[in-house]
Every structure is written in structure tokens, then in C-alpha cells.
CSV table of C-alpha atoms in Angstrom, one decimal:
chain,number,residue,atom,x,y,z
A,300,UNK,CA,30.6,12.1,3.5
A,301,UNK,CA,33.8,12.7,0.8
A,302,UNK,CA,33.1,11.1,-2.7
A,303,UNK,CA,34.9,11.8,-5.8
A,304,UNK,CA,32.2,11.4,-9.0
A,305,UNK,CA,33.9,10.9,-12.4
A,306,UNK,CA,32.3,11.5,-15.7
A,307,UNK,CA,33.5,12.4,-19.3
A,308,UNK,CA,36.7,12.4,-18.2
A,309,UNK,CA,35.8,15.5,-15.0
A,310,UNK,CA,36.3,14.4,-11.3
A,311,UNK,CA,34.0,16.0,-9.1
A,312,UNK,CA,34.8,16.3,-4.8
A,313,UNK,CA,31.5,16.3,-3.2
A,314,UNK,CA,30.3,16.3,0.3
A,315,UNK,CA,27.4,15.2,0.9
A,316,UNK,CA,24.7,14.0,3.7
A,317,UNK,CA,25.1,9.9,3.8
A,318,UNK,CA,21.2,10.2,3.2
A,319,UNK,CA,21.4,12.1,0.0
A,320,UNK,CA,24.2,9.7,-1.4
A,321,UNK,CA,21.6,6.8,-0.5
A,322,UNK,CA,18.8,9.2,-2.7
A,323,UNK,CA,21.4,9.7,-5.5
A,324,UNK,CA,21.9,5.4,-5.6
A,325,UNK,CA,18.2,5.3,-5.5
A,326,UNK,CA,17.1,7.8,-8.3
A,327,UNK,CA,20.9,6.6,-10.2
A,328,UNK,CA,19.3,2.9,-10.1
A,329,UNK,CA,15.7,3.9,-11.0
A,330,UNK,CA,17.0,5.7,-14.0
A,331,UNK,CA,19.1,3.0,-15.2
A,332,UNK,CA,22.3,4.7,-15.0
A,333,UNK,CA,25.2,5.7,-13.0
A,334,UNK,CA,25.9,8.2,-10.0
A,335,UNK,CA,28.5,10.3,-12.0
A,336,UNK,CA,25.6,10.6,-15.0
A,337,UNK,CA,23.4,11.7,-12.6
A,338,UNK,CA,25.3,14.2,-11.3
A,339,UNK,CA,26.6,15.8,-14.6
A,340,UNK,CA,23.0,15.8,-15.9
A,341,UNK,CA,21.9,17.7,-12.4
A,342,UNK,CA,24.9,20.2,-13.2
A,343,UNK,CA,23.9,20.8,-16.5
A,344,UNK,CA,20.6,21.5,-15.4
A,345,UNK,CA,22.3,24.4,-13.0
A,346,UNK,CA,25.3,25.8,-15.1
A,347,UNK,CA,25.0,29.3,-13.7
A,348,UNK,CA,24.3,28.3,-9.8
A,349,UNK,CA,28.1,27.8,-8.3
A,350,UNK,CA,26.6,25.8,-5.5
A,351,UNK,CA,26.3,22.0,-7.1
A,352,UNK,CA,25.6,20.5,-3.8
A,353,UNK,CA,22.4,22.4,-3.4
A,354,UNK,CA,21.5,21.6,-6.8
A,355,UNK,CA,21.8,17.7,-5.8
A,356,UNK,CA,20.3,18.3,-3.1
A,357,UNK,CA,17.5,20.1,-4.1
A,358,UNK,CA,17.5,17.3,-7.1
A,359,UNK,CA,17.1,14.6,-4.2
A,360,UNK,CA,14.3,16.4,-2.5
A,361,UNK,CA,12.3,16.9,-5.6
A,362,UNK,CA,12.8,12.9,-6.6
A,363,UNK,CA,11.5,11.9,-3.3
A,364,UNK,CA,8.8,14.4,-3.6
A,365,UNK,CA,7.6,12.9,-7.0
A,366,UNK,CA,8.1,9.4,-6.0
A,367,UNK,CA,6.1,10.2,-2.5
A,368,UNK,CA,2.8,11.3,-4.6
A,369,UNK,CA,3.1,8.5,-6.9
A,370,UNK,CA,2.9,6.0,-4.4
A,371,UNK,CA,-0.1,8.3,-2.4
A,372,UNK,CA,-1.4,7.9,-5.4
A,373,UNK,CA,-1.2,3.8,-5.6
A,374,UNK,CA,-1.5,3.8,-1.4
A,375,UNK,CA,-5.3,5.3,-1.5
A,376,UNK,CA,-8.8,3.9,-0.6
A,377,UNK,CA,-9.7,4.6,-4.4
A,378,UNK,CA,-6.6,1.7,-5.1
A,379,UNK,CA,-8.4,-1.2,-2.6
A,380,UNK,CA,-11.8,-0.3,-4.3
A,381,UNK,CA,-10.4,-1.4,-7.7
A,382,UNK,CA,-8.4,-4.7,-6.1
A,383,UNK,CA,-12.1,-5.6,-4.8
A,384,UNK,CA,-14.1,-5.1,-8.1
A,385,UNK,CA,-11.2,-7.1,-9.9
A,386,UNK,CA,-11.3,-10.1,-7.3
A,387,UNK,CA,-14.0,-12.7,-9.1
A,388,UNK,CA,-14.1,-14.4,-5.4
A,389,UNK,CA,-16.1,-12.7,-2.2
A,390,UNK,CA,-13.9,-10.1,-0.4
A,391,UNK,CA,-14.0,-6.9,1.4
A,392,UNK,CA,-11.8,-4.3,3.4
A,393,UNK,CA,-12.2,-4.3,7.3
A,394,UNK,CA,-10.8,-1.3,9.6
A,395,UNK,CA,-8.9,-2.4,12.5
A,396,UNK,CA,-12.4,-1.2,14.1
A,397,UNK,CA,-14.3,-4.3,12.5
A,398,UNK,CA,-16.2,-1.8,10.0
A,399,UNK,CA,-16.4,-3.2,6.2
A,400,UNK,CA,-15.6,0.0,4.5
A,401,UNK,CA,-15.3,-1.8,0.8
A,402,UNK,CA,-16.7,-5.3,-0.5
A,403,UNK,CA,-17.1,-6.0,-4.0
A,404,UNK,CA,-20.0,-7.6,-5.9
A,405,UNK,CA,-19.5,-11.3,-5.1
A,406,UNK,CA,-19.2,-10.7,-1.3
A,407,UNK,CA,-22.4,-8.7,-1.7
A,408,UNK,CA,-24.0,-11.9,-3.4
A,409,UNK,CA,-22.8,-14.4,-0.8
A,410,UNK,CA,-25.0,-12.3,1.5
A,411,UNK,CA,-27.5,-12.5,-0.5
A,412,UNK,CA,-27.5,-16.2,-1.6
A,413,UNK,CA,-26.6,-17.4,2.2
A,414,UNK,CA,-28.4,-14.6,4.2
A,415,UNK,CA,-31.8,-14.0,2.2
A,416,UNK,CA,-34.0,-11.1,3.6
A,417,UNK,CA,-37.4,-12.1,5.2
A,418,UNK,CA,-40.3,-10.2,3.1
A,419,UNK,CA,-40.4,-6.8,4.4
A,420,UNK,CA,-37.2,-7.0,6.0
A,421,UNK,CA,-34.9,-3.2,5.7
A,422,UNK,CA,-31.8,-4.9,3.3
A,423,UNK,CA,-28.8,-5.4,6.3
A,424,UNK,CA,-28.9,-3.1,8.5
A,425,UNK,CA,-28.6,-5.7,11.1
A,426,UNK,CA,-25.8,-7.5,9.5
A,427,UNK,CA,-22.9,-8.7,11.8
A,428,UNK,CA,-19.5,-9.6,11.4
A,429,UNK,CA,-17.1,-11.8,13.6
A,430,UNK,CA,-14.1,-13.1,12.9
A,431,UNK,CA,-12.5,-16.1,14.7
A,432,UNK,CA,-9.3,-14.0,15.4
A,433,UNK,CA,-8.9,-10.8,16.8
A,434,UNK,CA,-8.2,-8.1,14.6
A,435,UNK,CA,-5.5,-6.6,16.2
A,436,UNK,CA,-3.9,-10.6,16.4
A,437,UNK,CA,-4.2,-10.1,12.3
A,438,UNK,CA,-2.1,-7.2,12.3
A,439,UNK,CA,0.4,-8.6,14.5
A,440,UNK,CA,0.9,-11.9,12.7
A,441,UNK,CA,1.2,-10.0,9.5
A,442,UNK,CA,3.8,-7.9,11.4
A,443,UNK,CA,5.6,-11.1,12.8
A,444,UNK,CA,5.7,-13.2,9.2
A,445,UNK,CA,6.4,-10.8,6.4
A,446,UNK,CA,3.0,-9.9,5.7
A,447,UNK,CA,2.6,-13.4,4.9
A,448,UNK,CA,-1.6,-13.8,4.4
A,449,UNK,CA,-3.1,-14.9,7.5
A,450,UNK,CA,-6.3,-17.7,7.5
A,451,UNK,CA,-8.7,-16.8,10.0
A,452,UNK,CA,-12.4,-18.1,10.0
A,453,UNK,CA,-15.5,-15.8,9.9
A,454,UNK,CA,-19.2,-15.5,10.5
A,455,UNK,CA,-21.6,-13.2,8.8
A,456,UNK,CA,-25.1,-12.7,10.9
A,457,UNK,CA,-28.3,-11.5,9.8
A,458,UNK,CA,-31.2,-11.6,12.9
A,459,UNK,CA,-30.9,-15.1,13.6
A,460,UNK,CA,-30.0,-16.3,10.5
A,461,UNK,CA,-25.4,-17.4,10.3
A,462,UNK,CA,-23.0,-18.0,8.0
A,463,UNK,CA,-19.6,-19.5,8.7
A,464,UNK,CA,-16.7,-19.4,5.8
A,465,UNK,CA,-13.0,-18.7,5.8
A,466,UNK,CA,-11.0,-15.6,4.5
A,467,UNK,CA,-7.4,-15.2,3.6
A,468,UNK,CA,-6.2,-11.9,5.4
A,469,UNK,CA,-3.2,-9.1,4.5
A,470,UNK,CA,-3.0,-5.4,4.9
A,471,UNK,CA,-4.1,-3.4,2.4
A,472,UNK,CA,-1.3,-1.1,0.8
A,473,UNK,CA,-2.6,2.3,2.7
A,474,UNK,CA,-0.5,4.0,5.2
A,475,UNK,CA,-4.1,5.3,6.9
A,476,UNK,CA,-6.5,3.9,8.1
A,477,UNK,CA,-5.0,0.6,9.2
A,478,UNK,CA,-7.1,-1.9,6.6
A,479,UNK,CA,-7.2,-5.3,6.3
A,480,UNK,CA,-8.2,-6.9,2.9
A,481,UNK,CA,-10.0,-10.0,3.7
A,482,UNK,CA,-10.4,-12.7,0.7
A,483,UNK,CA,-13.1,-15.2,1.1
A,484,UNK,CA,-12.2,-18.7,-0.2
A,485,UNK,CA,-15.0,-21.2,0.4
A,486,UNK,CA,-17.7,-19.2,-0.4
């Protein structure tokens, strides 16, 4: 794709990919400023190389690179750790395989307060967790309404001990493994 880029009075023809124009928009409006500035300030950068669409393109590549390992970097396990501790309600993360891989400190004391250990009793090792919905129904609903928070209920089982509540489901922001973060609201 043809575009003519104008700035401080010099018109620059460029082909490009349609892709790399859509990277140039993106990085132009993240930076607050216009294609054309964008482009001279990637030219200045290469003065001696003769070849400006490599440059931009190399420029694009790199800006996609940088903004791919800052969101790895928001996107991460360590990310839904902190979202738990700073929830001051119960909540936890659940794999699409049912396993709790995170809670925080006030799921851990709903436990506690609603499923006391006997005396002598090993902590929760026999802990169990059901939901009223399948999780792979979760998934789809958030797929099928914007990631819109789905309501499901829940019961937590210890032995022969139950305790029934409702949590407010969305996907957590990692791209793997497929998590759910589950917020308890009448606990």
C-alpha cells in the first residue's frame, strides 16, 4: 500500500505492508503524535541506511516486541496473585481443570471459619470444590457476553462437613493456562 507522509515541509512515497501502516497508527497514537513525526524521527534514527522502509519496518517490529513483553509482563500468574491479596472479599483462581492454583487470605479464612478441622485432622487435604456450573459453560458465557462476569453458585466440602456460597466469575488476564478468577460475594 502507496502513502505519501508529509513533514517539515518533505513528502515521503512509501510502500508499505497494510499491517505495518496499522503498527505505524498504533505506535503514532500511543506516542501522541502524528504518522509523518513518526516517520521522520525513525529516519533520523537511520540517516546513513538508504532503505527507509526497513527502517520502519524494523521500527514496527521492535514496538510490537516491546509492547508484547510488557503485557507478558502484566498477563502472568505473578499478576492474578497480587489481584487476590488486594481483594478484601474471599476469592481464588480455578484452572479450567477445577484446581485452585491461587486464593487469597480471606478465602483461606472462610474455610476456616465455615469448615473447622476435627482435632487431629491433616489441614484440607480432603477439601472439595463444585461449582453449580460447568467450567467450560463459564468460559463459554464469558466468550458469548463480552467477558461480562458470570454468577454461578459453589460448594466447598471438607469430609462431611458443606458449605454453599456464590462467586462472581471472569477470566483471568493470562493467555496460559486458561484461569478463571472466582470472587466470592456472600461469604
Amino acid at each position: 500500500e502507496f502513502r505519501v507522509v508529509a513533514r517539515g515541509g518533505v513528502r515521503r512515497g512509501i510502500r508499505l505492508e497494510r499491517a505495518f501502516w496499522a503498527s505505524l497508527k498504533h505506535m503514532a497514537e500511543s506516542r501522541k503524535c502524528t504518522i509523518g513525526m513518526l516517520v521522520e524521527e525513525i529516519a533520523e534514527h537511520h540517516p546513513d541506511q538508504g532503505n527507509l522502509t526497513s527502517a520502519i519496518r524494523v521500527a514496527c517490529m521492535r514496538g510490537l516486541a516491546e509492547e508484547s513483553m510488557e503485557l507478558r509482563k502484566l498477563a502472568s500468574i505473578r499478576t492474578i496473585n497480587a489481584i487476590l491479596v488486594a481483594c478484601p472479599s474471599p476469592a481464588f483462581a480455578l484452572s479450567s481443570s477445577k484446581k485452585i492454583l491461587a486464593f487469597n487470605t480471606p478465602f483461606q479464612q472462610l474455610v476456616r471459619r465455615q469448615l473447622p478441622s476435627a482435632p487431629g485432622e491433616d489441614g484440607r487435604q480432603d477439601l472439595k470444590l463444585a461449582l453449580d456450573l460447568n467450567v467450560t459453560d463459564i468460559f463459554a458465557r464469558l466468550d458469548a457476553n463480552g467477558e461480562t462476569p458470570v454468577t454461578s453458585g459453589f460448594v466447598i466440602g471438607a469430609g462431611e462437613r458443606r458449605y454453599r456460597g456464590q462467586l462472581s466469575a471472569v477470566r483471568a488476564p493470562v493467555a496460559e493456562p486458561e484461569l478463571l478468577m472466582a470472587f466470592v460475594f456472600n461469604g
